[in-house]
Every structure is written in C-alpha cells, then in structure tokens.
mmCIF file of C-alpha atoms in Angstrom:
data_model
loop_
_atom_site.group_PDB
_atom_site.id
_atom_site.type_symbol
_atom_site.label_atom_id
_atom_site.label_comp_id
_atom_site.label_asym_id
_atom_site.label_seq_id
_atom_site.Cartn_x
_atom_site.Cartn_y
_atom_site.Cartn_z
ATOM 1 C CA LYS A 1035 6.074 18.257 -4.481
ATOM 2 C CA ASN A 1036 4.399 14.952 -3.666
ATOM 3 C CA GLU A 1037 0.711 14.991 -2.799
ATOM 4 C CA VAL A 1038 1.535 13.080 0.394
ATOM 5 C CA GLU A 1039 4.586 13.984 2.451
ATOM 6 C CA GLN A 1040 5.796 12.083 5.491
ATOM 7 C CA SER A 1041 8.283 13.101 8.139
ATOM 8 C CA PRO A 1042 10.700 12.056 9.279
ATOM 9 C CA GLN A 1043 11.992 9.721 6.567
ATOM 10 C CA ASN A 1044 14.003 7.793 9.135
ATOM 11 C CA LEU A 1045 13.560 7.593 12.878
ATOM 12 C CA THR A 1046 15.633 5.773 15.469
ATOM 13 C CA ALA A 1047 14.348 5.478 19.023
ATOM 14 C CA GLN A 1048 15.169 3.698 22.234
ATOM 15 C CA GLU A 1049 12.756 1.140 23.598
ATOM 16 C CA GLY A 1050 10.076 2.815 25.663
ATOM 17 C CA GLU A 1051 10.154 6.154 23.886
ATOM 18 C CA PHE A 1052 7.060 7.928 22.578
ATOM 19 C CA ILE A 1053 7.157 8.156 18.790
ATOM 20 C CA THR A 1054 5.372 10.471 16.383
ATOM 21 C CA ILE A 1055 5.265 10.132 12.603
ATOM 22 C CA ASN A 1056 3.698 12.907 10.581
ATOM 23 C CA CYS A 1057 1.809 12.964 7.298
ATOM 24 C CA SER A 1058 0.778 16.050 5.351
ATOM 25 C CA TYR A 1059 -1.233 16.049 2.167
ATOM 26 C CA SER A 1060 -2.154 18.685 -0.364
ATOM 27 C CA VAL A 1061 -5.416 17.404 -1.840
ATOM 28 C CA GLY A 1062 -8.947 17.014 -0.574
ATOM 29 C CA ILE A 1063 -9.460 13.571 0.839
ATOM 30 C CA SER A 1064 -12.264 11.296 1.949
ATOM 31 C CA ALA A 1065 -10.057 8.970 3.992
ATOM 32 C CA LEU A 1066 -6.498 8.518 5.222
ATOM 33 C CA HIS A 1067 -4.827 5.189 5.886
ATOM 34 C CA TRP A 1068 -1.832 4.269 8.005
ATOM 35 C CA LEU A 1069 -0.049 1.095 6.968
ATOM 36 C CA GLN A 1070 2.821 -0.864 8.490
ATOM 37 C CA GLN A 1071 5.314 -2.695 6.293
ATOM 38 C CA HIS A 1072 7.360 -5.316 8.095
ATOM 39 C CA PRO A 1073 11.010 -5.983 7.246
ATOM 40 C CA GLY A 1074 9.917 -9.064 5.282
ATOM 41 C CA GLY A 1075 7.716 -6.887 3.088
ATOM 42 C CA GLY A 1076 4.259 -7.772 4.366
ATOM 43 C CA ILE A 1077 1.840 -4.840 4.694
ATOM 44 C CA VAL A 1078 -0.733 -4.495 7.427
ATOM 45 C CA SER A 1079 -3.413 -1.837 7.598
ATOM 46 C CA LEU A 1080 -3.282 -0.076 10.973
ATOM 47 C CA PHE A 1081 -5.936 2.612 10.725
ATOM 48 C CA MET A 1082 -8.400 4.210 8.359
ATOM 49 C CA LEU A 1083 -9.423 7.733 9.396
ATOM 50 C CA SER A 1084 -11.764 10.321 8.024
ATOM 51 C CA SER A 1085 -11.865 12.528 11.121
ATOM 52 C CA GLY A 1086 -10.788 12.730 14.718
ATOM 53 C CA LYS A 1087 -8.718 10.096 16.448
ATOM 54 C CA LYS A 1088 -8.449 6.323 16.661
ATOM 55 C CA LYS A 1089 -6.589 4.158 19.167
ATOM 56 C CA HIS A 1090 -5.552 0.522 18.979
ATOM 57 C CA GLY A 1091 -3.347 -0.774 21.746
ATOM 58 C CA ARG A 1092 -0.225 1.381 21.871
ATOM 59 C CA LEU A 1093 -0.998 3.030 18.544
ATOM 60 C CA ILE A 1094 -2.908 6.277 18.171
ATOM 61 C CA ALA A 1095 -3.767 8.012 14.903
ATOM 62 C CA THR A 1096 -5.126 11.525 14.603
ATOM 63 C CA ILE A 1097 -6.210 13.627 11.680
ATOM 64 C CA ASN A 1098 -6.877 17.343 11.252
ATOM 65 C CA ILE A 1099 -8.857 17.778 8.044
ATOM 66 C CA GLN A 1100 -8.594 21.585 8.043
ATOM 67 C CA GLU A 1101 -4.810 21.497 8.348
ATOM 68 C CA LYS A 1102 -4.483 18.485 6.002
ATOM 69 C CA HIS A 1103 -2.335 16.680 8.521
ATOM 70 C CA SER A 1104 -2.281 13.340 10.316
ATOM 71 C CA SER A 1105 -0.035 11.879 12.976
ATOM 72 C CA LEU A 1106 0.680 8.339 14.052
ATOM 73 C CA HIS A 1107 1.843 7.930 17.643
ATOM 74 C CA ILE A 1108 3.379 4.891 19.253
ATOM 75 C CA THR A 1109 3.509 4.823 23.040
ATOM 76 C CA ALA A 1110 6.041 2.712 24.963
ATOM 77 C CA SER A 1111 7.832 1.733 21.755
ATOM 78 C CA HIS A 1112 9.290 -1.745 21.418
ATOM 79 C CA PRO A 1113 11.846 -3.247 19.010
ATOM 80 C CA ARG A 1114 9.032 -5.209 17.341
ATOM 81 C CA ASP A 1115 7.570 -1.866 16.236
ATOM 82 C CA SER A 1116 10.535 -1.505 13.879
ATOM 83 C CA ALA A 1117 9.026 -1.255 10.403
ATOM 84 C CA VAL A 1118 8.191 1.181 7.640
ATOM 85 C CA TYR A 1119 5.061 3.200 8.360
ATOM 86 C CA ILE A 1120 3.179 4.442 5.317
ATOM 87 C CA CYS A 1121 0.520 7.113 5.039
ATOM 88 C CA ALA A 1122 -1.964 6.894 2.156
ATOM 89 C CA VAL A 1123 -4.882 9.101 1.177
ATOM 90 C CA LYS A 1124 -8.018 8.498 -0.840
ATOM 91 C CA GLY A 1125 -9.217 11.507 -2.789
ATOM 92 C CA THR A 1126 -12.752 12.780 -2.916
ATOM 93 C CA SER A 1127 -13.414 11.035 -6.211
ATOM 94 C CA GLY A 1128 -12.227 7.761 -7.634
ATOM 95 C CA SER A 1129 -10.877 4.824 -5.764
ATOM 96 C CA ARG A 1130 -7.108 5.088 -5.867
ATOM 97 C CA LEU A 1131 -4.877 5.595 -2.860
ATOM 98 C CA THR A 1132 -1.902 7.937 -3.084
ATOM 99 C CA PHE A 1133 0.978 6.906 -0.859
ATOM 100 C CA GLY A 1134 3.665 8.716 1.052
ATOM 101 C CA GLU A 1135 7.256 7.553 0.779
ATOM 102 C CA GLY A 1136 7.134 5.913 4.181
ATOM 103 C CA THR A 1137 8.971 6.406 7.476
ATOM 104 C CA GLN A 1138 11.563 3.821 8.453
ATOM 105 C CA LEU A 1139 11.341 3.336 12.226
ATOM 106 C CA THR A 1140 14.017 1.488 14.157
ATOM 107 C CA VAL A 1141 13.502 0.884 17.875
ATOM 108 C CA ASN A 1142 16.611 -0.249 19.691
ATOM 109 C CA PRO A 1143 16.478 -2.328 22.883
ATOM 110 C CA GLY B 1308 -9.709 -17.477 7.690
ATOM 111 C CA ALA B 1309 -7.450 -17.292 4.655
ATOM 112 C CA GLY B 1310 -5.981 -13.960 3.756
ATOM 113 C CA VAL B 1311 -5.077 -12.573 0.354
ATOM 114 C CA SER B 1312 -2.743 -14.892 -1.498
ATOM 115 C CA GLN B 1313 -0.527 -14.155 -4.468
ATOM 116 C CA SER B 1314 1.456 -16.346 -6.798
ATOM 117 C CA PRO B 1315 4.184 -16.773 -7.665
ATOM 118 C CA SER B 1316 6.007 -15.307 -4.695
ATOM 119 C CA ASN B 1317 9.054 -14.684 -6.869
ATOM 120 C CA LYS B 1318 9.429 -14.458 -10.634
ATOM 121 C CA VAL B 1319 12.582 -14.013 -12.658
ATOM 122 C CA THR B 1320 12.125 -13.414 -16.356
ATOM 123 C CA GLU B 1321 14.043 -12.195 -19.341
ATOM 124 C CA LYS B 1322 13.451 -8.832 -20.930
ATOM 125 C CA GLY B 1323 10.786 -9.080 -23.597
ATOM 126 C CA LYS B 1324 8.929 -12.028 -22.105
ATOM 127 C CA ASP B 1325 5.339 -11.855 -20.855
ATOM 128 C CA VAL B 1326 4.470 -12.580 -17.224
ATOM 129 C CA GLU B 1327 1.235 -13.287 -15.370
ATOM 130 C CA LEU B 1328 0.778 -12.563 -11.694
ATOM 131 C CA ARG B 1329 -2.140 -13.993 -9.781
ATOM 132 C CA CYS B 1330 -4.134 -12.711 -6.816
ATOM 133 C CA ASP B 1331 -6.699 -14.596 -4.754
ATOM 134 C CA PRO B 1332 -8.608 -12.087 -2.610
ATOM 135 C CA ILE B 1333 -10.355 -12.799 0.645
ATOM 136 C CA SER B 1334 -13.595 -14.648 -0.044
ATOM 137 C CA GLY B 1335 -16.510 -12.270 -0.319
ATOM 138 C CA HIS B 1336 -14.412 -9.149 -0.835
ATOM 139 C CA THR B 1337 -15.817 -7.193 -3.735
ATOM 140 C CA ALA B 1338 -12.984 -4.686 -4.113
ATOM 141 C CA LEU B 1339 -9.545 -5.691 -5.394
ATOM 142 C CA TYR B 1340 -6.509 -3.479 -5.902
ATOM 143 C CA TRP B 1341 -3.128 -3.950 -7.571
ATOM 144 C CA TYR B 1342 -0.142 -1.877 -6.445
ATOM 145 C CA ARG B 1343 3.539 -1.777 -7.348
ATOM 146 C CA GLN B 1344 6.514 -1.022 -5.132
ATOM 147 C CA SER B 1345 9.773 -0.474 -6.953
ATOM 148 C CA LEU B 1346 13.068 -0.810 -5.098
ATOM 149 C CA GLY B 1347 13.491 2.118 -2.750
ATOM 150 C CA GLN B 1348 10.224 3.668 -3.922
ATOM 151 C CA GLY B 1349 6.824 4.142 -2.383
ATOM 152 C CA LEU B 1350 3.709 2.220 -3.268
ATOM 153 C CA GLU B 1351 2.041 3.045 -6.572
ATOM 154 C CA PHE B 1352 -1.591 2.346 -7.476
ATOM 155 C CA LEU B 1353 -2.098 0.324 -10.663
ATOM 156 C CA ILE B 1354 -5.710 -0.792 -11.038
ATOM 157 C CA TYR B 1355 -8.910 -1.250 -9.030
ATOM 158 C CA PHE B 1356 -11.790 -3.684 -9.509
ATOM 159 C CA GLN B 1357 -15.172 -3.375 -7.842
ATOM 160 C CA GLY B 1358 -17.768 -6.040 -8.470
ATOM 161 C CA ASN B 1359 -18.986 -6.004 -12.058
ATOM 162 C CA SER B 1360 -18.157 -2.341 -12.604
ATOM 163 C CA ALA B 1361 -15.603 -1.237 -15.157
ATOM 164 C CA PRO B 1362 -12.160 -1.254 -13.523
ATOM 165 C CA ASP B 1363 -10.264 1.928 -12.707
ATOM 166 C CA LYS B 1364 -7.150 1.486 -14.854
ATOM 167 C CA SER B 1365 -5.811 4.985 -14.316
ATOM 168 C CA GLY B 1366 -2.621 3.804 -12.607
ATOM 169 C CA LEU B 1367 -1.400 1.376 -15.263
ATOM 170 C CA PRO B 1368 1.963 2.759 -16.469
ATOM 171 C CA SER B 1369 1.706 1.611 -20.087
ATOM 172 C CA ASP B 1370 -0.387 -0.455 -22.461
ATOM 173 C CA ARG B 1371 1.920 -3.389 -21.766
ATOM 174 C CA PHE B 1372 0.095 -3.768 -18.475
ATOM 175 C CA SER B 1373 -3.375 -5.289 -18.233
ATOM 176 C CA ALA B 1374 -5.455 -7.000 -15.605
ATOM 177 C CA GLU B 1375 -8.632 -8.941 -15.398
ATOM 178 C CA ARG B 1376 -10.791 -10.318 -12.674
ATOM 179 C CA THR B 1377 -12.804 -13.398 -13.482
ATOM 180 C CA GLY B 1378 -16.038 -14.190 -11.712
ATOM 181 C CA GLY B 1379 -15.526 -11.360 -9.283
ATOM 182 C CA SER B 1380 -12.812 -13.276 -7.471
ATOM 183 C CA VAL B 1381 -9.346 -14.196 -8.755
ATOM 184 C CA SER B 1382 -7.407 -11.502 -10.597
ATOM 185 C CA THR B 1383 -4.500 -11.756 -13.008
ATOM 186 C CA LEU B 1384 -2.079 -8.925 -13.773
ATOM 187 C CA THR B 1385 -0.313 -9.427 -17.095
ATOM 188 C CA ILE B 1386 2.808 -7.589 -18.189
ATOM 189 C CA GLN B 1387 3.703 -7.998 -21.844
ATOM 190 C CA ARG B 1388 7.183 -7.545 -23.301
ATOM 191 C CA THR B 1389 8.676 -6.962 -19.860
ATOM 192 C CA GLN B 1390 11.314 -4.291 -19.388
ATOM 193 C CA GLN B 1391 13.946 -4.006 -16.678
ATOM 194 C CA GLU B 1392 12.103 -1.047 -15.143
ATOM 195 C CA ASP B 1393 9.148 -3.385 -14.498
ATOM 196 C CA SER B 1394 11.196 -5.062 -11.762
ATOM 197 C CA ALA B 1395 9.316 -4.459 -8.534
ATOM 198 C CA VAL B 1396 7.128 -6.056 -5.907
ATOM 199 C CA TYR B 1397 3.554 -6.317 -7.138
ATOM 200 C CA LEU B 1398 1.031 -6.232 -4.317
ATOM 201 C CA CYS B 1399 -2.630 -7.124 -4.340
ATOM 202 C CA ALA B 1400 -5.147 -6.016 -1.739
ATOM 203 C CA SER B 1401 -8.837 -6.646 -1.206
ATOM 204 C CA SER B 1402 -11.562 -4.918 0.740
ATOM 205 C CA SER B 1403 -15.115 -5.682 1.735
ATOM 206 C CA ALA B 1404 -16.417 -2.248 0.770
ATOM 207 C CA PRO B 1405 -16.389 -0.558 -2.610
ATOM 208 C CA SER B 1406 -15.546 2.957 -1.614
ATOM 209 C CA GLY B 1407 -11.880 2.523 -0.742
ATOM 210 C CA GLN B 1408 -12.727 3.775 2.709
ATOM 211 C CA GLU B 1409 -12.527 0.419 4.398
ATOM 212 C CA THR B 1410 -9.507 -1.534 5.561
ATOM 213 C CA GLN B 1411 -7.538 -3.080 2.730
ATOM 214 C CA TYR B 1412 -5.964 -6.475 3.320
ATOM 215 C CA PHE B 1413 -2.696 -6.949 1.502
ATOM 216 C CA GLY B 1414 -1.220 -10.083 0.024
ATOM 217 C CA PRO B 1415 2.461 -10.983 0.465
ATOM 218 C CA GLY B 1416 3.345 -9.696 -2.991
ATOM 219 C CA THR B 1417 5.119 -11.090 -6.028
ATOM 220 C CA ARG B 1418 8.748 -10.057 -6.463
ATOM 221 C CA LEU B 1419 9.400 -9.642 -10.177
ATOM 222 C CA LEU B 1420 12.924 -9.387 -11.518
ATOM 223 C CA VAL B 1421 13.415 -8.686 -15.208
ATOM 224 C CA LEU B 1422 16.917 -9.481 -16.407
#
C-alpha cells in the first residue's frame, strides 16, 4: 500500500460541476501539498497545508490531521481546470516529499 | 521574475553514456530539490540541497546517480552509464525556506530518453 493514496484516479466532469479529489496518507506529516500538472507537463504548486482549510479563487483545500485525509475542491469547474492533480506529503523528519499517483481531471464544455 | 529553469529540455542518449542535467533555481532560494517522473508513474524524490548543509541523498536510486550544487545556486544531476530504465522526466524545484513546508516552484523538466 502506498503511503499516499488519491481517489479517484480519473475524473470526468461537465463544466460548472463541483469537483472533489481526495488524498489519504498513512504516515505522520508536517505538511501536505497539492500540485497541478498541466497537459504540457509543467507543475504548479496550488496549496501547502498543515491544518484547517485554504482557499484560492475557485480552489479550496482542506485537511483533517486526525483522519489523515485531505480534499481538494474545485467550484464551478472549467475546461481549463483539466490537469493532473497531485497530493504530496512531507513527513515529520527529513525533507523529502512523498507523492500520490495523481488524479487525472477532465472537464468537458 | 525568472522562474526555475532547466536544461536541456530534451536529451536523447545511448545506453551506457553519461548525462548531465542542469537546474537554475530562483535567485535567493536556498532549498533545491530534484525529482523524477517516469512514464505513467508518480513523482519520485531524488535529492535535496539546503544551503551549505549536507544534501539529503536518500532518494537516489543507485550510485550511478549524483548531484552537486555549486555556490548555493546552480545544480547539476549526473547519471553515469545510463540505462533504459533511467528514461523519465527529471524535475527540479526550489523553495525559499529550508523546511520543505513552503511552496516549491518547479522547473519545466528535462525529458531524458535512453535508447
């Protein structure tokens, strides 16, 4: 079992729909990152969380440390949101990030 | 300002040859990371540099892989005696904070193909 599990692996939505991507992890962490990988391969950091909730535009990220779970929500989805969304965690010691396999999101017009 | 840059953007090499991949982090960023993304696979940590501290090499897959960071800025990842399984996108990221708990800024990656 991977230390970081994402679900779903693939997600197809219609423009305007509310989207949720989930991330569960099995180790103690000091921080959790959500990343977006565009079709061309470029990676952008969306959020870094250690507790609670963060919002940026139509994106919302939440984390529940006790349940070892985080969610990424996209409101009013748009075709330009189509990308791979990656969850990554930093353990309580050391500097490395451990990555989930990613969720491929496709938003159709 | 300029982001993280990597060169070359693409590299094709023959099995057994050595390759060098370069990363220029954002100016002033003290932390620098190398990652690898194999085809159809998730991202994999390789190595981490922070200032003048000894690097965290725990992710390097074999002793054919090495990296250095000169003057606290530019970094070079070297793969010796390349194998076909080394084919992947090699990504570099930098951060302004040492703890790994700050936003990492990723470069565009180097696509390596070993024939």
